[in-house]
Coordinates of C-alpha atoms in Angstrom, one line a residue:
Chain A
M1 CA 123.7 334.5 68.0
T2 CA 125.3 336.1 65.0
R3 CA 128.4 334.5 63.6
L4 CA 131.5 336.4 63.3
F5 CA 134.4 334.8 61.6
T6 CA 137.9 335.5 60.3
A7 CA 137.8 335.3 56.6
L8 CA 141.2 336.3 55.2
L9 CA 144.5 334.7 55.9
A10 CA 145.4 333.8 59.4
M11 CA 148.3 335.9 60.7
L12 CA 151.4 334.2 59.4
L13 CA 153.8 335.7 61.9
S14 CA 153.7 334.1 65.3
F15 CA 154.0 336.5 68.1
G16 CA 157.4 335.0 69.0
L17 CA 158.8 335.7 65.5
A18 CA 157.1 339.0 65.5
A19 CA 159.0 340.0 68.6
Q20 CA 162.3 339.7 66.8
A21 CA 161.2 341.1 63.5
Q22 CA 159.2 344.1 64.7
P23 CA 160.7 347.4 66.0
L24 CA 157.3 348.4 67.3
R25 CA 157.0 346.6 70.6
L26 CA 155.5 347.3 74.0
Q27 CA 156.4 345.3 77.1
I28 CA 153.4 345.5 79.4
T29 CA 155.0 343.9 82.4
E30 CA 157.6 346.7 82.6
G31 CA 154.9 349.3 82.7
V32 CA 154.8 351.9 80.0
I33 CA 155.9 355.4 80.9
E34 CA 155.4 356.9 77.4
P35 CA 152.4 355.7 75.5
M36 CA 152.9 354.8 71.9
P37 CA 151.4 357.4 69.5
F38 CA 149.1 355.9 67.0
A39 CA 146.6 357.0 64.3
V40 CA 143.3 355.4 63.2
P41 CA 141.9 357.5 60.3
A42 CA 138.2 356.9 59.5
F43 CA 137.9 353.6 57.7
V44 CA 137.5 353.7 54.0
P45 CA 133.9 353.1 53.0
E46 CA 133.9 350.7 50.1
D47 CA 130.2 351.0 49.3
N48 CA 127.2 353.2 50.4
G49 CA 126.2 350.9 53.2
G50 CA 129.7 351.0 54.7
S51 CA 129.9 354.8 54.9
Q52 CA 127.7 355.0 58.0
Y53 CA 130.2 352.7 59.9
A54 CA 133.4 354.2 58.6
E55 CA 133.9 356.8 61.2
A56 CA 132.4 354.9 64.1
L57 CA 134.6 351.8 63.6
S58 CA 137.7 353.9 63.8
R59 CA 136.5 355.7 66.9
V60 CA 135.9 352.4 68.7
V61 CA 139.4 351.2 67.8
A62 CA 140.9 354.4 69.0
A63 CA 139.0 354.3 72.2
N64 CA 140.0 350.7 72.9
L65 CA 143.7 351.3 72.3
T66 CA 143.7 354.6 74.3
S67 CA 141.9 352.8 77.2
T68 CA 144.9 350.5 77.7
G69 CA 147.1 353.4 78.7
L70 CA 149.8 351.9 76.4
F71 CA 148.8 354.0 73.4
R72 CA 148.1 357.7 72.7
E73 CA 146.0 358.7 69.8
V74 CA 147.2 361.4 67.4
P75 CA 143.7 362.8 66.5
P76 CA 142.4 362.9 63.0
T77 CA 142.5 366.7 63.1
A78 CA 146.3 366.5 63.2
H79 CA 146.6 364.1 60.3
I80 CA 148.3 365.4 57.1
A81 CA 147.8 362.4 54.9
R82 CA 144.2 361.4 53.9
I83 CA 143.4 357.7 53.5
T84 CA 141.0 357.4 50.5
S85 CA 141.9 353.9 49.4
F86 CA 142.5 350.8 51.4
D87 CA 145.2 349.6 49.0
A88 CA 147.0 352.9 48.3
A89 CA 150.6 353.2 49.4
V90 CA 151.1 354.7 52.8
S91 CA 152.9 358.1 52.8
Y92 CA 155.1 357.4 55.8
P93 CA 156.7 360.9 55.9
D94 CA 153.3 362.5 56.4
W95 CA 152.7 360.2 59.4
R96 CA 156.2 360.6 60.8
A97 CA 155.7 364.4 60.6
V98 CA 152.9 364.2 63.2
N99 CA 154.9 361.7 65.3
V100 CA 152.6 358.7 64.6
Q101 CA 154.4 355.3 65.2
A102 CA 151.5 352.9 64.6
L103 CA 149.0 353.4 61.8
V104 CA 145.8 351.4 61.4
V105 CA 144.2 351.6 58.0
G106 CA 140.7 350.1 57.7
A107 CA 137.9 349.7 55.2
V108 CA 134.3 348.7 55.5
A109 CA 131.5 347.5 53.3
A110 CA 127.9 346.7 54.2
N111 CA 126.0 344.4 52.0
N112 CA 122.4 343.8 53.2
S113 CA 122.8 342.7 56.8
T114 CA 126.4 341.6 56.4
L115 CA 129.2 343.9 57.4
T116 CA 132.8 343.3 56.1
V117 CA 135.6 345.1 57.9
K118 CA 139.3 344.8 57.1
F119 CA 142.4 346.5 58.3
R120 CA 146.2 346.7 58.0
L121 CA 148.6 347.8 60.7
F122 CA 151.7 349.8 59.7
D123 CA 154.9 350.5 61.6
V124 CA 155.5 354.1 60.6
V125 CA 158.9 354.2 62.2
S126 CA 160.4 351.5 60.0
G127 CA 158.0 352.1 57.1
Q128 CA 156.5 348.7 56.7
Q129 CA 153.3 346.8 57.2
M130 CA 153.1 344.6 60.4
G131 CA 151.6 341.1 59.8
Q132 CA 149.2 340.3 57.0
G133 CA 146.1 342.3 57.8
L134 CA 142.8 340.7 58.6
Q135 CA 139.2 340.8 57.4
F136 CA 136.1 340.2 59.5
A137 CA 132.6 339.6 58.3
G138 CA 129.4 339.4 60.3
S139 CA 126.1 341.0 61.1
V140 CA 125.8 344.7 60.9
Q141 CA 124.5 344.6 64.4
D142 CA 127.9 343.3 65.5
W143 CA 129.8 346.3 64.1
R144 CA 131.2 347.2 67.5
R145 CA 132.5 343.6 67.9
M146 CA 134.3 343.9 64.6
A147 CA 136.0 347.1 65.8
H148 CA 136.9 345.1 69.0
K149 CA 138.4 342.4 66.8
V150 CA 140.5 344.9 64.9
S151 CA 141.6 346.4 68.3
D152 CA 142.5 343.0 69.6
A153 CA 144.6 342.2 66.6
V154 CA 146.5 345.5 66.7
Y155 CA 147.0 345.2 70.5
S156 CA 148.3 341.6 70.1
Q157 CA 150.7 342.4 67.2
I158 CA 152.3 345.3 69.1
T159 CA 152.3 343.9 72.7
G160 CA 152.7 340.2 72.0
E161 CA 149.9 339.6 74.5
G162 CA 146.4 338.1 73.8
G163 CA 143.7 340.7 73.3
Y164 CA 140.6 341.3 75.5
F165 CA 138.5 343.9 73.7
D166 CA 136.0 341.5 72.1
S167 CA 134.8 340.1 75.4
R168 CA 131.8 340.7 77.7
V169 CA 131.4 341.2 81.4
V170 CA 128.5 340.0 83.5
F171 CA 127.9 342.2 86.5
V172 CA 125.3 343.4 89.0
A173 CA 123.3 346.5 88.0
E174 CA 122.1 348.4 91.1
S175 CA 119.3 350.8 91.7
G176 CA 117.1 352.1 94.5
P177 CA 117.9 353.0 98.1
R178 CA 120.9 351.4 99.9
E179 CA 118.7 349.9 102.6
N180 CA 116.6 348.1 100.0
R181 CA 118.7 347.9 96.9
T182 CA 117.5 346.4 93.7
K183 CA 120.2 344.2 92.1
Q184 CA 119.9 342.8 88.6
L185 CA 122.2 340.5 86.8
A186 CA 123.4 342.3 83.6
I187 CA 125.9 341.8 80.8
M188 CA 127.8 344.3 78.8
D189 CA 130.7 344.6 76.4
Q190 CA 133.9 345.1 78.2
D191 CA 133.9 348.8 77.3
G192 CA 130.5 349.4 79.0
Q193 CA 128.4 349.3 75.9
N194 CA 125.4 347.1 74.9
I195 CA 124.1 346.6 78.4
R196 CA 121.4 344.0 78.8
T197 CA 119.7 343.0 82.1
L198 CA 119.3 339.3 82.6
T199 CA 117.1 339.2 85.8
D200 CA 114.1 341.3 86.6
G201 CA 115.3 342.6 90.0
R202 CA 112.6 341.0 92.1
S203 CA 115.3 338.8 93.7
L204 CA 118.5 340.0 95.1
V205 CA 121.5 338.6 93.2
I206 CA 125.2 338.9 93.9
A207 CA 128.7 337.9 92.8
P208 CA 128.2 336.3 89.3
R209 CA 130.8 334.3 87.4
V210 CA 131.0 333.5 83.7
S211 CA 131.6 330.0 82.4
P212 CA 134.9 329.4 80.6
A213 CA 133.1 329.2 77.2
G214 CA 131.1 332.3 78.0
D215 CA 127.7 330.6 77.5
R216 CA 126.5 330.4 81.1
A217 CA 126.7 332.4 84.3
V218 CA 126.4 331.3 88.0
Y219 CA 125.5 333.6 90.8
T220 CA 123.9 333.8 94.2
T221 CA 120.2 334.6 94.3
Y222 CA 117.8 335.2 97.1
Q223 CA 114.8 334.0 95.0
T224 CA 113.8 331.4 97.7
G225 CA 114.4 333.9 100.4
S226 CA 117.7 332.5 101.3
P227 CA 121.0 332.4 99.4
R228 CA 120.9 329.8 96.6
I229 CA 123.1 329.2 93.5
A230 CA 121.5 329.8 90.1
L231 CA 122.9 328.6 86.8
M232 CA 121.8 330.7 83.8
D233 CA 122.1 330.0 80.1
L234 CA 123.1 333.4 78.7
R235 CA 121.6 332.8 75.3
S236 CA 118.1 331.9 76.5
G237 CA 118.2 333.8 79.9
Q238 CA 116.8 330.7 81.5
A239 CA 118.1 330.0 85.0
Q240 CA 117.8 327.1 87.4
L241 CA 118.8 326.5 91.0
V242 CA 121.6 324.0 91.5
G243 CA 123.7 322.6 94.3
E244 CA 120.9 322.8 97.0
I245 CA 121.8 321.3 100.3
P246 CA 119.0 320.9 102.8
G247 CA 119.4 323.3 105.7
A248 CA 122.2 325.2 104.1
M249 CA 122.7 328.6 102.6
T250 CA 124.7 328.1 99.4
F251 CA 126.7 330.8 97.6
S252 CA 130.0 331.9 96.1
P253 CA 129.8 329.5 93.0
R254 CA 132.7 329.2 90.6
F255 CA 133.1 327.2 87.3
A256 CA 135.8 324.6 86.9
P257 CA 138.1 325.4 83.9
D258 CA 136.3 322.7 81.9
G259 CA 132.9 324.2 82.7
R260 CA 131.5 320.9 84.0
A261 CA 131.7 321.4 87.7
L262 CA 131.1 324.1 90.3
V263 CA 132.9 324.8 93.5
F264 CA 130.8 326.8 96.0
S265 CA 130.3 327.6 99.7
A266 CA 127.6 326.2 102.0
A267 CA 126.9 327.8 105.3
I268 CA 125.7 325.0 107.7
G269 CA 125.2 326.2 111.2
S270 CA 128.1 328.4 112.2
T271 CA 130.5 327.0 109.6
T272 CA 130.9 327.7 105.9
D273 CA 132.7 325.0 103.9
L274 CA 133.5 324.4 100.2
F275 CA 131.7 321.8 98.1
R276 CA 132.1 320.6 94.6
L277 CA 129.1 319.9 92.3
D278 CA 129.4 317.9 89.1
L279 CA 126.9 319.7 86.8
G280 CA 126.5 316.6 84.6
T281 CA 125.7 314.0 87.3
G282 CA 124.6 316.3 90.2
Q283 CA 127.1 314.5 92.4
M284 CA 128.2 316.7 95.3
V285 CA 131.5 316.3 97.3
R286 CA 132.6 318.2 100.4
L287 CA 136.0 319.7 100.0
T288 CA 136.7 321.4 103.3
N289 CA 135.5 320.5 106.8
S290 CA 136.7 323.2 109.2
P291 CA 134.8 325.2 111.9
A292 CA 135.8 328.3 110.0
I293 CA 134.5 330.3 107.1
D294 CA 135.9 328.9 103.8
T295 CA 134.6 330.8 100.8
A296 CA 135.4 332.7 97.6
P297 CA 137.1 329.7 95.8
S298 CA 138.9 330.0 92.5
F299 CA 140.4 327.3 90.3
S300 CA 143.9 327.3 88.9
P301 CA 143.6 327.4 85.1
D302 CA 145.0 323.9 84.9
G303 CA 142.2 322.7 87.2
R304 CA 144.6 321.1 89.7
F305 CA 144.3 323.6 92.6
L306 CA 141.9 325.8 94.3
T307 CA 142.6 329.0 96.1
F308 CA 140.1 330.3 98.6
E309 CA 139.8 332.5 101.6
S310 CA 139.4 331.2 105.1
D311 CA 139.3 332.7 108.6
R312 CA 140.6 329.4 110.2
S313 CA 143.7 331.3 111.4
G314 CA 141.4 333.9 113.1
S315 CA 141.1 336.4 110.2
S316 CA 140.5 336.1 106.5
Q317 CA 143.6 334.8 104.7
I318 CA 144.2 333.2 101.3
Y319 CA 144.9 329.4 101.0
V320 CA 145.7 327.0 98.2
M321 CA 144.8 323.3 98.2
P322 CA 144.5 320.4 95.8
V323 CA 141.3 320.6 93.8
G324 CA 139.9 317.5 95.5
G325 CA 140.5 318.9 99.0
G326 CA 143.2 318.0 101.5
D327 CA 146.0 320.0 103.0
A328 CA 145.5 323.8 102.5
Q329 CA 148.6 326.0 102.5
R330 CA 148.2 329.5 103.6
I331 CA 149.9 331.9 101.2
S332 CA 149.0 335.4 102.5
F333 CA 151.1 336.7 105.4
G334 CA 151.0 340.4 105.1
Q335 CA 149.1 342.7 107.5
G336 CA 145.4 342.9 107.2
R337 CA 142.6 340.7 105.9
Y338 CA 142.8 339.0 102.5
S339 CA 139.7 338.0 100.5
T340 CA 138.4 336.9 97.1
P341 CA 141.5 335.3 95.6
V342 CA 141.1 334.9 91.9
W343 CA 143.6 332.9 89.8
S344 CA 144.9 334.6 86.7
P345 CA 144.0 332.9 83.4
R346 CA 147.7 332.8 82.8
G347 CA 148.2 330.9 86.0
D348 CA 151.1 333.0 87.3
L349 CA 149.3 335.4 89.6
I350 CA 146.5 335.4 92.2
A351 CA 144.5 338.7 92.5
F352 CA 142.8 339.5 95.8
T353 CA 141.1 342.0 97.9
K354 CA 143.0 343.2 101.0
S355 CA 141.7 345.4 103.8
H356 CA 144.1 347.0 106.2
A357 CA 144.0 350.1 108.4
G358 CA 140.6 351.2 107.1
R359 CA 141.5 351.0 103.4
F360 CA 140.7 348.4 100.8
H361 CA 143.1 347.3 98.0
I362 CA 143.1 345.2 94.9
G363 CA 146.5 343.4 94.7
V364 CA 148.3 340.5 93.1
M365 CA 150.7 337.9 94.4
R366 CA 152.4 334.9 92.8
S367 CA 150.5 331.7 93.5
D368 CA 153.0 330.8 96.2
G369 CA 152.2 334.0 98.0
S370 CA 155.4 335.8 97.1
E371 CA 155.9 339.2 95.4
E372 CA 152.7 340.7 96.8
R373 CA 151.9 344.0 95.1
L374 CA 148.9 346.3 95.9
L375 CA 147.5 347.9 92.7
T376 CA 144.8 350.2 94.2
A377 CA 143.7 351.8 97.4
S378 CA 140.4 353.3 98.3
F379 CA 137.5 353.4 100.8
L380 CA 136.2 350.2 99.4
D381 CA 137.7 348.2 96.5
E382 CA 136.7 344.5 96.2
G383 CA 136.1 341.6 93.9
P384 CA 138.8 341.5 91.2
S385 CA 138.1 339.8 87.9
W386 CA 140.7 339.0 85.3
A387 CA 140.6 340.1 81.6
P388 CA 141.0 337.0 79.3
N389 CA 144.6 337.9 78.7
G390 CA 145.5 338.1 82.4
R391 CA 146.8 341.7 82.0
V392 CA 143.9 343.8 83.2
I393 CA 141.7 343.5 86.4
M394 CA 138.2 344.8 86.8
F395 CA 136.7 345.3 90.2
T396 CA 134.1 347.2 92.3
R397 CA 135.0 350.5 93.8
E398 CA 132.8 352.4 96.3
A399 CA 133.7 355.9 97.4
Q400 CA 132.7 356.7 101.0
G401 CA 129.0 357.4 100.9
G402 CA 128.9 357.0 97.1
D403 CA 127.5 354.4 94.8
P404 CA 129.5 351.4 93.6
A405 CA 131.1 351.6 90.1
L406 CA 133.2 349.3 88.0
Y407 CA 136.9 350.1 87.6
A408 CA 139.8 348.5 85.7
V409 CA 143.5 348.6 86.4
D410 CA 146.4 346.8 84.7
I411 CA 148.7 344.5 86.6
T412 CA 151.4 347.0 86.8
G413 CA 149.0 349.2 88.8
R414 CA 148.9 351.8 86.0
N415 CA 146.0 353.1 84.1
L416 CA 143.3 352.9 86.7
R417 CA 140.1 353.9 85.0
R418 CA 136.3 353.8 85.5
V419 CA 134.2 351.7 83.2
P420 CA 131.8 354.3 81.8
L421 CA 128.4 353.3 83.0
A422 CA 125.4 355.6 83.7
S423 CA 124.2 353.8 86.8
P424 CA 125.6 352.0 89.9
A425 CA 127.2 348.6 89.2
S426 CA 129.2 346.0 91.2
D427 CA 130.6 342.5 91.1
P428 CA 132.1 342.3 87.6
A429 CA 132.8 338.9 86.1
W430 CA 134.9 339.1 83.0
G431 CA 134.1 336.5 80.4
P432 CA 136.3 334.9 77.7
L433 CA 137.5 336.4 74.5
L434 CA 134.6 335.8 72.0
P435 CA 135.1 333.4 69.1
Chain B
M1 CA 100.1 366.1 96.5
N2 CA 99.3 367.3 100.0
L3 CA 100.0 365.5 103.2
T4 CA 96.4 364.4 103.8
T5 CA 96.4 362.7 100.4
K6 CA 99.7 361.1 101.0
T7 CA 98.5 359.8 104.4
L8 CA 95.3 358.4 102.8
L9 CA 97.3 356.7 100.0
L10 CA 99.6 355.2 102.6
L11 CA 96.8 353.9 104.7
A12 CA 95.1 352.5 101.6
G13 CA 98.3 350.8 100.6
L14 CA 98.6 349.3 104.1
A15 CA 95.0 348.1 104.0
L16 CA 95.6 346.6 100.6
A17 CA 98.7 344.9 101.7
A18 CA 96.9 343.5 104.7
C19 CA 94.2 342.1 102.5
N20 CA 96.6 340.6 100.0
N21 CA 99.0 338.9 102.4
P22 CA 100.5 336.6 99.9
R23 CA 102.3 334.4 102.4
P24 CA 100.3 331.3 103.5
G25 CA 103.0 330.2 106.0
L26 CA 106.1 331.7 107.4
F27 CA 108.6 329.7 105.6
A28 CA 106.8 328.9 102.4
G29 CA 109.3 329.2 99.6
G30 CA 109.1 332.5 98.0
G31 CA 110.5 333.1 94.5
V32 CA 107.7 334.7 92.7
D33 CA 107.3 337.7 94.9
G34 CA 111.0 338.3 95.3
F35 CA 111.9 340.9 98.0
G36 CA 108.6 340.2 99.9
S37 CA 110.0 336.9 101.0
E38 CA 113.6 337.9 101.2
T39 CA 113.1 340.4 104.0
G40 CA 111.3 337.8 106.0
I41 CA 108.6 340.3 106.8
T42 CA 105.1 339.2 106.8
T43 CA 102.1 341.6 106.7
G44 CA 99.9 341.6 109.7
T45 CA 98.8 343.6 112.8
L46 CA 101.7 344.4 115.1
G47 CA 99.4 345.4 117.9
D48 CA 99.9 347.7 120.8
P49 CA 103.4 347.7 122.3
N50 CA 101.8 347.9 125.8
D51 CA 100.3 344.5 125.1
P52 CA 103.1 342.1 126.3
R53 CA 101.8 339.5 123.9
S54 CA 102.1 341.7 120.8
I55 CA 104.8 341.6 118.2
A56 CA 105.1 345.4 118.7
H57 CA 106.1 344.7 122.3
F58 CA 108.7 342.1 121.2
Q59 CA 110.2 344.6 118.7
Q60 CA 110.1 347.8 120.8
R61 CA 110.2 346.8 124.4
I62 CA 112.2 343.6 124.4
G63 CA 114.3 344.5 121.3
D64 CA 114.3 342.4 118.2
R65 CA 118.0 342.8 117.4
V66 CA 121.5 342.3 118.8
F67 CA 124.7 343.9 117.6
F68 CA 128.2 342.6 117.0
T69 CA 131.7 344.1 117.0
D70 CA 133.8 344.1 113.8
D71 CA 134.2 340.7 112.1
S72 CA 132.8 339.0 115.2
S73 CA 129.8 336.8 115.9
E74 CA 130.2 336.8 119.7
L75 CA 127.3 338.0 121.7
T76 CA 127.9 341.1 123.8
P77 CA 126.5 341.2 127.4
E78 CA 123.7 343.5 126.1
G79 CA 123.0 341.0 123.3
R80 CA 122.7 338.1 125.7
S81 CA 120.3 340.1 127.9
T82 CA 118.2 341.0 124.8
L83 CA 118.1 337.4 123.7
Q84 CA 117.1 336.2 127.2
G85 CA 114.1 338.6 126.9
Q86 CA 113.3 337.3 123.4
A87 CA 113.4 333.7 124.7
A88 CA 111.1 334.5 127.5
W89 CA 108.6 336.1 125.1
L90 CA 108.8 333.2 122.7
R91 CA 108.3 330.7 125.6
A92 CA 105.2 332.7 126.6
N93 CA 103.9 332.9 123.0
P94 CA 104.5 329.5 121.5
Q95 CA 102.3 330.2 118.4
F96 CA 105.0 332.4 116.9
A97 CA 107.9 331.2 114.7
V98 CA 111.1 333.1 114.2
L99 CA 113.4 333.9 111.3
V100 CA 116.8 335.1 112.5
E101 CA 118.4 337.4 109.9
G102 CA 122.2 337.8 110.1
H103 CA 123.7 341.0 108.7
A104 CA 127.2 342.5 108.3
D105 CA 128.4 346.0 107.7
E106 CA 129.9 347.1 104.4
R107 CA 133.5 346.9 105.6
G108 CA 134.1 343.4 104.3
T109 CA 133.9 341.6 101.0
R110 CA 130.5 340.5 99.8
E111 CA 130.6 336.7 100.0
Y112 CA 132.6 336.6 103.2
N113 CA 129.9 338.8 104.7
V114 CA 127.2 336.3 103.7
A115 CA 129.1 333.7 105.7
L116 CA 129.7 336.1 108.6
G117 CA 125.9 336.9 108.6
A118 CA 125.1 333.2 108.6
R119 CA 127.4 332.7 111.6
R120 CA 125.8 335.6 113.5
A121 CA 122.3 334.3 112.8
D122 CA 123.4 330.9 113.9
T123 CA 124.8 332.3 117.2
V124 CA 121.4 333.8 118.0
Q125 CA 119.6 330.6 117.0
R126 CA 121.8 328.5 119.2
F127 CA 121.3 330.9 122.1
L128 CA 117.5 330.7 121.7
I129 CA 117.6 326.9 121.5
A130 CA 119.7 326.8 124.7
E131 CA 117.1 329.0 126.3
G132 CA 114.5 326.4 125.6
I133 CA 113.0 327.5 122.3
A134 CA 112.2 324.5 120.0
A135 CA 114.5 324.3 117.0
S136 CA 111.5 323.7 114.8
R137 CA 110.4 327.3 115.5
L138 CA 113.6 328.8 114.3
R139 CA 115.2 329.4 111.0
T140 CA 118.1 331.6 109.9
V141 CA 119.1 333.6 106.8
S142 CA 122.1 335.7 106.0
Y143 CA 121.9 338.9 104.0
G144 CA 125.6 339.7 104.3
K145 CA 126.0 343.4 103.7
E146 CA 123.1 343.6 101.3
R147 CA 120.5 345.0 103.6
P148 CA 122.0 347.7 105.8
V149 CA 119.5 349.4 108.1
E150 CA 121.5 352.6 108.1
A151 CA 123.0 353.9 104.9
C152 CA 125.7 356.2 106.1
A153 CA 129.3 355.1 105.5
E154 CA 130.5 355.8 109.0
P155 CA 131.2 353.8 112.1
R156 CA 127.9 354.9 113.8
C157 CA 126.0 353.2 111.0
W158 CA 128.3 350.2 110.7
N159 CA 127.7 349.5 114.4
L160 CA 123.9 349.3 113.8
N161 CA 124.3 347.3 110.6
R162 CA 126.4 344.5 112.2
R163 CA 123.3 342.8 113.6
A164 CA 121.1 339.8 113.9
V165 CA 117.3 340.6 113.8
T166 CA 114.8 338.2 115.2
V167 CA 111.8 338.5 113.0
V168 CA 108.7 337.1 114.6
S169 CA 105.7 335.9 112.7
G170 CA 102.5 334.1 113.4
G171 CA 102.2 330.4 112.7
V172 CA 104.7 327.8 113.8
A173 CA 106.5 326.2 110.9
G174 CA 105.5 322.7 110.1

């Protein structure tokens, strides 16, 4: 694992202070009607090695910002000013003339296997630099990650939200006929790049989750012929079965926020209940004991509650209960079936899958069930997964008769987009922001 | 490749598969050979469907599967009739063990469907036990919506995919 570290000064302005000081500001929660125009000229190469990354870095930053739907790029062909030196004064009138509001100026140097990337963000409207600028150094192989770091910093300074570009997604890569699908666990950067398969496809795998630290994944595997839970070290690719219960099918595993325990489902006879497994001691505790199906659990980020789906009322609905079990409160009361509740990393919202009148939706509600909003609608949408900043949701969409694909939407319901992948994919599990 | 060559290759493949049957017992834990164990299908002679003791007879004449309505694990009258036939066959052929596979259609979420398939398989298993089949001969597995038998995204296919399949194989499990 290559190291990537922040080298220059930490940003001095806290986001709270920035909110008062900066005229450039986007409020994501309100939904942005008019995207903010920005420019990212090719980064300035500071040595020969850096020149091969100069253009590519700026393109990745531009693609990231554009993908949010909050920003609109003013393309390099429209630029009047030319950035030839990282430290030269910015000619604001030239940028204002092409209606740019946010300007990212970057530079790159490549020394042996080490790449150094730095950038500054300028508020063209008020004619001043925003924040202190940052420098990143790491392996040349991680050049895209450095572009993601730049993107995250720009996004954070302008929106006041945490970033999510330098993060990875574990998902299921699909191939072969529908009746005998091959499914492999895979991992990619959040923008669909650097795909790596983690299992060989001989065993069916479904519904992975990433550990809070991003170092492990849990998923359901059919490697024994029956559903079992596998825990994989993402660095080594080594996996082991955990949480086995004699006579039970076990599935739907989720990490506790501290990464030390799992909650999962076990089907025993006709009922499916929730269990907790301490990964350190192997101790297992039953959390629910109903004749119904209790599955798809999700921890609140503070670790005090679990939300899950149950058909104890007759059809699938969403419930919340204390993390150790006990009284479960139903929180979904709209029409249709509710499934796969997933607690936002910010703790304020629960995302879910809803099916009603032959359509499937991804939606969000507050954790008390109020303020339900549907974000999507299609033949089959399911399995929401939150970006680390709790502002974007990735999910599986399958058109009628088509192959599944990964889509993302922001929590205002705007900016629905397909994650660009060349082959069918499902069950995204968004990991944490990388260090 | 002409049809004759294809047929020969297919036959050769079947013969090879028959020789290389990797499964020592019905419920031996799989793992290494992945899908071979997951489908619960063992390789062997199915026999003549006109022979009432053959697996082919069980599959084709009695019927190896029952169907369910949407989001339900209740047996239909047709399903109960099929299972009564299965139970009679299993009573007459005590050397066979059974893996009941529960399946769901694609109109539900993935993990809920695993649980729903488990409930459907359990319904069939309970019915067979009530009909006098020893529990030691029966096992269940759920595939959720992962193994549709019909690929079309329409009700006529979903009706066939919401099923529990009784997979018969030689050798009673220990």
